[in-house]
Amino acid sequence: MMRPARNHPAWWAFLVHRVSGIALALFLPAHFLALGTALEGEARLETFLRWTEQPMVVAGEWILVMLLAAHLAGGLRLLALEFLPWREWQKALAAIAGALALFTGLVFVLAR
């Protein structure tokens, strides 16, 4: 039985893509709950929006943006692997995907 090369960048890119996808799927019920507060009236939505200004919630938003960016970048990397002919430079796609995710997260934090 062959063990995966856990020190290879492609394995880490796979792991980040998989974990970010699972985390985003787990976030969806909370997102729908937040959207549902708008249906309960303006006062309920306003209360919820004030709650989201807490530092831990803001940190969670940043983590969510990082997860979204990592999943997007990993997906783009997979599409490139699937549809482009193999080249040695494609090893760098994992690093580019990570840099894109980090850049997006930093832009989100600085723009807040």
PDB file of C-alpha atoms in Angstrom:
ATOM      1  CA  MET A   1       0.000   0.000   0.000  1.00  0.00           C
ATOM      2  CA  MET A   2       1.381   3.359  -1.039  1.00  0.00           C
ATOM      3  CA  ARG A   3       1.264   6.303   1.376  1.00  0.00           C
ATOM      4  CA  PRO A   4       0.652   9.809   0.038  1.00  0.00           C
ATOM      5  CA  ALA A   5       3.597  12.170  -0.010  1.00  0.00           C
ATOM      6  CA  ARG A   6       2.382  14.455   2.750  1.00  0.00           C
ATOM      7  CA  ASN A   7       5.244  16.856   2.284  1.00  0.00           C
ATOM      8  CA  HIS A   8       4.350  17.472  -1.377  1.00  0.00           C
ATOM      9  CA  PRO A   9       2.673  20.820  -2.183  1.00  0.00           C
ATOM     10  CA  ALA A  10      -0.039  19.107  -4.250  1.00  0.00           C
ATOM     11  CA  TRP A  11      -1.125  17.040  -1.243  1.00  0.00           C
ATOM     12  CA  TRP A  12      -1.388  20.159   0.916  1.00  0.00           C
ATOM     13  CA  ALA A  13      -3.332  21.932  -1.842  1.00  0.00           C
ATOM     14  CA  PHE A  14      -5.740  18.981  -1.944  1.00  0.00           C
ATOM     15  CA  LEU A  15      -6.115  19.044   1.840  1.00  0.00           C
ATOM     16  CA  VAL A  16      -6.792  22.804   1.982  1.00  0.00           C
ATOM     17  CA  HIS A  17      -9.333  22.511  -0.832  1.00  0.00           C
ATOM     18  CA  ARG A  18     -11.119  19.589   0.845  1.00  0.00           C
ATOM     19  CA  VAL A  19     -11.163  21.124   4.359  1.00  0.00           C
ATOM     20  CA  SER A  20     -12.293  24.526   3.074  1.00  0.00           C
ATOM     21  CA  GLY A  21     -15.123  22.889   1.135  1.00  0.00           C
ATOM     22  CA  ILE A  22     -16.313  20.972   4.191  1.00  0.00           C
ATOM     23  CA  ALA A  23     -16.088  24.073   6.393  1.00  0.00           C
ATOM     24  CA  LEU A  24     -18.071  26.117   3.870  1.00  0.00           C
ATOM     25  CA  ALA A  25     -20.739  23.417   3.708  1.00  0.00           C
ATOM     26  CA  LEU A  26     -20.990  23.465   7.504  1.00  0.00           C
ATOM     27  CA  PHE A  27     -21.355  27.266   7.406  1.00  0.00           C
ATOM     28  CA  LEU A  28     -24.377  27.175   5.077  1.00  0.00           C
ATOM     29  CA  PRO A  29     -27.032  26.534   7.776  1.00  0.00           C
ATOM     30  CA  ALA A  30     -25.748  29.549   9.751  1.00  0.00           C
ATOM     31  CA  HIS A  31     -25.907  31.623   6.586  1.00  0.00           C
ATOM     32  CA  PHE A  32     -29.502  30.606   5.933  1.00  0.00           C
ATOM     33  CA  LEU A  33     -30.378  31.376   9.552  1.00  0.00           C
ATOM     34  CA  ALA A  34     -28.904  34.852   9.144  1.00  0.00           C
ATOM     35  CA  LEU A  35     -30.864  35.395   5.938  1.00  0.00           C
ATOM     36  CA  GLY A  36     -34.008  34.194   7.696  1.00  0.00           C
ATOM     37  CA  THR A  37     -33.777  37.014  10.234  1.00  0.00           C
ATOM     38  CA  ALA A  38     -34.657  39.436   7.436  1.00  0.00           C
ATOM     39  CA  LEU A  39     -37.970  37.616   7.024  1.00  0.00           C
ATOM     40  CA  GLU A  40     -38.755  38.132  10.707  1.00  0.00           C
ATOM     41  CA  GLY A  41     -38.785  41.898  10.391  1.00  0.00           C
ATOM     42  CA  GLU A  42     -36.571  44.921  10.367  1.00  0.00           C
ATOM     43  CA  ALA A  43     -36.034  45.004  14.138  1.00  0.00           C
ATOM     44  CA  ARG A  44     -34.872  41.382  14.263  1.00  0.00           C
ATOM     45  CA  LEU A  45     -32.489  41.948  11.341  1.00  0.00           C
ATOM     46  CA  GLU A  46     -31.101  45.110  12.953  1.00  0.00           C
ATOM     47  CA  THR A  47     -30.469  43.200  16.203  1.00  0.00           C
ATOM     48  CA  PHE A  48     -28.668  40.482  14.275  1.00  0.00           C
ATOM     49  CA  LEU A  49     -26.553  43.010  12.359  1.00  0.00           C
ATOM     50  CA  ARG A  50     -25.500  44.704  15.617  1.00  0.00           C
ATOM     51  CA  TRP A  51     -24.503  41.278  16.967  1.00  0.00           C
ATOM     52  CA  THR A  52     -22.253  40.736  13.941  1.00  0.00           C
ATOM     53  CA  GLU A  53     -20.087  43.707  14.956  1.00  0.00           C
ATOM     54  CA  GLN A  54     -18.495  41.706  17.804  1.00  0.00           C
ATOM     55  CA  PRO A  55     -14.762  41.044  17.380  1.00  0.00           C
ATOM     56  CA  MET A  56     -15.180  37.253  17.350  1.00  0.00           C
ATOM     57  CA  VAL A  57     -17.813  37.484  14.610  1.00  0.00           C
ATOM     58  CA  VAL A  58     -15.582  39.818  12.590  1.00  0.00           C
ATOM     59  CA  ALA A  59     -12.737  37.304  12.987  1.00  0.00           C
ATOM     60  CA  GLY A  60     -15.111  34.576  11.833  1.00  0.00           C
ATOM     61  CA  GLU A  61     -15.978  36.646   8.764  1.00  0.00           C
ATOM     62  CA  TRP A  62     -12.295  36.931   7.960  1.00  0.00           C
ATOM     63  CA  ILE A  63     -11.881  33.166   8.320  1.00  0.00           C
ATOM     64  CA  LEU A  64     -14.898  32.672   6.060  1.00  0.00           C
ATOM     65  CA  VAL A  65     -13.433  34.947   3.382  1.00  0.00           C
ATOM     66  CA  MET A  66     -10.124  33.075   3.619  1.00  0.00           C
ATOM     67  CA  LEU A  67     -11.950  29.747   3.257  1.00  0.00           C
ATOM     68  CA  LEU A  68     -13.862  31.027   0.231  1.00  0.00           C
ATOM     69  CA  ALA A  69     -10.696  32.361  -1.386  1.00  0.00           C
ATOM     70  CA  ALA A  70      -8.768  29.164  -0.667  1.00  0.00           C
ATOM     71  CA  HIS A  71     -11.555  27.031  -2.091  1.00  0.00           C
ATOM     72  CA  LEU A  72     -11.840  29.231  -5.191  1.00  0.00           C
ATOM     73  CA  ALA A  73      -8.088  29.249  -5.770  1.00  0.00           C
ATOM     74  CA  GLY A  74      -7.884  25.494  -5.242  1.00  0.00           C
ATOM     75  CA  GLY A  75     -10.742  24.957  -7.665  1.00  0.00           C
ATOM     76  CA  LEU A  76      -9.032  27.093 -10.303  1.00  0.00           C
ATOM     77  CA  ARG A  77      -5.861  25.084  -9.745  1.00  0.00           C
ATOM     78  CA  LEU A  78      -7.787  21.844 -10.283  1.00  0.00           C
ATOM     79  CA  LEU A  79      -9.352  23.197 -13.464  1.00  0.00           C
ATOM     80  CA  ALA A  80      -5.904  24.110 -14.766  1.00  0.00           C
ATOM     81  CA  LEU A  81      -4.633  20.616 -13.973  1.00  0.00           C
ATOM     82  CA  GLU A  82      -7.644  19.062 -15.679  1.00  0.00           C
ATOM     83  CA  PHE A  83      -7.746  21.081 -18.878  1.00  0.00           C
ATOM     84  CA  LEU A  84      -4.190  22.249 -19.533  1.00  0.00           C
ATOM     85  CA  PRO A  85      -1.372  19.984 -20.694  1.00  0.00           C
ATOM     86  CA  TRP A  86       0.990  19.024 -17.870  1.00  0.00           C
ATOM     87  CA  ARG A  87       3.976  21.297 -17.423  1.00  0.00           C
ATOM     88  CA  GLU A  88       6.524  21.569 -14.650  1.00  0.00           C
ATOM     89  CA  TRP A  89       5.306  25.073 -13.759  1.00  0.00           C
ATOM     90  CA  GLN A  90       2.002  23.616 -12.597  1.00  0.00           C
ATOM     91  CA  LYS A  91       3.690  22.616  -9.337  1.00  0.00           C
ATOM     92  CA  ALA A  92       3.712  26.333  -8.543  1.00  0.00           C
ATOM     93  CA  LEU A  93      -0.080  26.538  -8.904  1.00  0.00           C
ATOM     94  CA  ALA A  94      -0.497  25.415  -5.291  1.00  0.00           C
ATOM     95  CA  ALA A  95       1.663  28.305  -4.080  1.00  0.00           C
ATOM     96  CA  ILE A  96      -0.170  30.746  -6.339  1.00  0.00           C
ATOM     97  CA  ALA A  97      -3.519  29.496  -5.032  1.00  0.00           C
ATOM     98  CA  GLY A  98      -2.358  29.999  -1.442  1.00  0.00           C
ATOM     99  CA  ALA A  99      -1.039  33.465  -2.198  1.00  0.00           C
ATOM    100  CA  LEU A 100      -4.318  34.411  -3.873  1.00  0.00           C
ATOM    101  CA  ALA A 101      -6.286  33.250  -0.834  1.00  0.00           C
ATOM    102  CA  LEU A 102      -4.033  35.162   1.559  1.00  0.00           C
ATOM    103  CA  PHE A 103      -4.179  38.301  -0.583  1.00  0.00           C
ATOM    104  CA  THR A 104      -7.976  38.165  -0.680  1.00  0.00           C
ATOM    105  CA  GLY A 105      -8.150  37.772   3.084  1.00  0.00           C
ATOM    106  CA  LEU A 106      -5.808  40.705   3.644  1.00  0.00           C
ATOM    107  CA  VAL A 107      -7.803  42.914   1.292  1.00  0.00           C
ATOM    108  CA  PHE A 108     -10.962  41.990   3.199  1.00  0.00           C
ATOM    109  CA  VAL A 109      -9.392  42.886   6.549  1.00  0.00           C
ATOM    110  CA  LEU A 110      -7.901  46.158   5.312  1.00  0.00           C
ATOM    111  CA  ALA A 111     -11.120  47.226   3.568  1.00  0.00           C
ATOM    112  CA  ARG A 112     -13.252  46.670   6.685  1.00  0.00           C
TER     113      ARG A 112
END
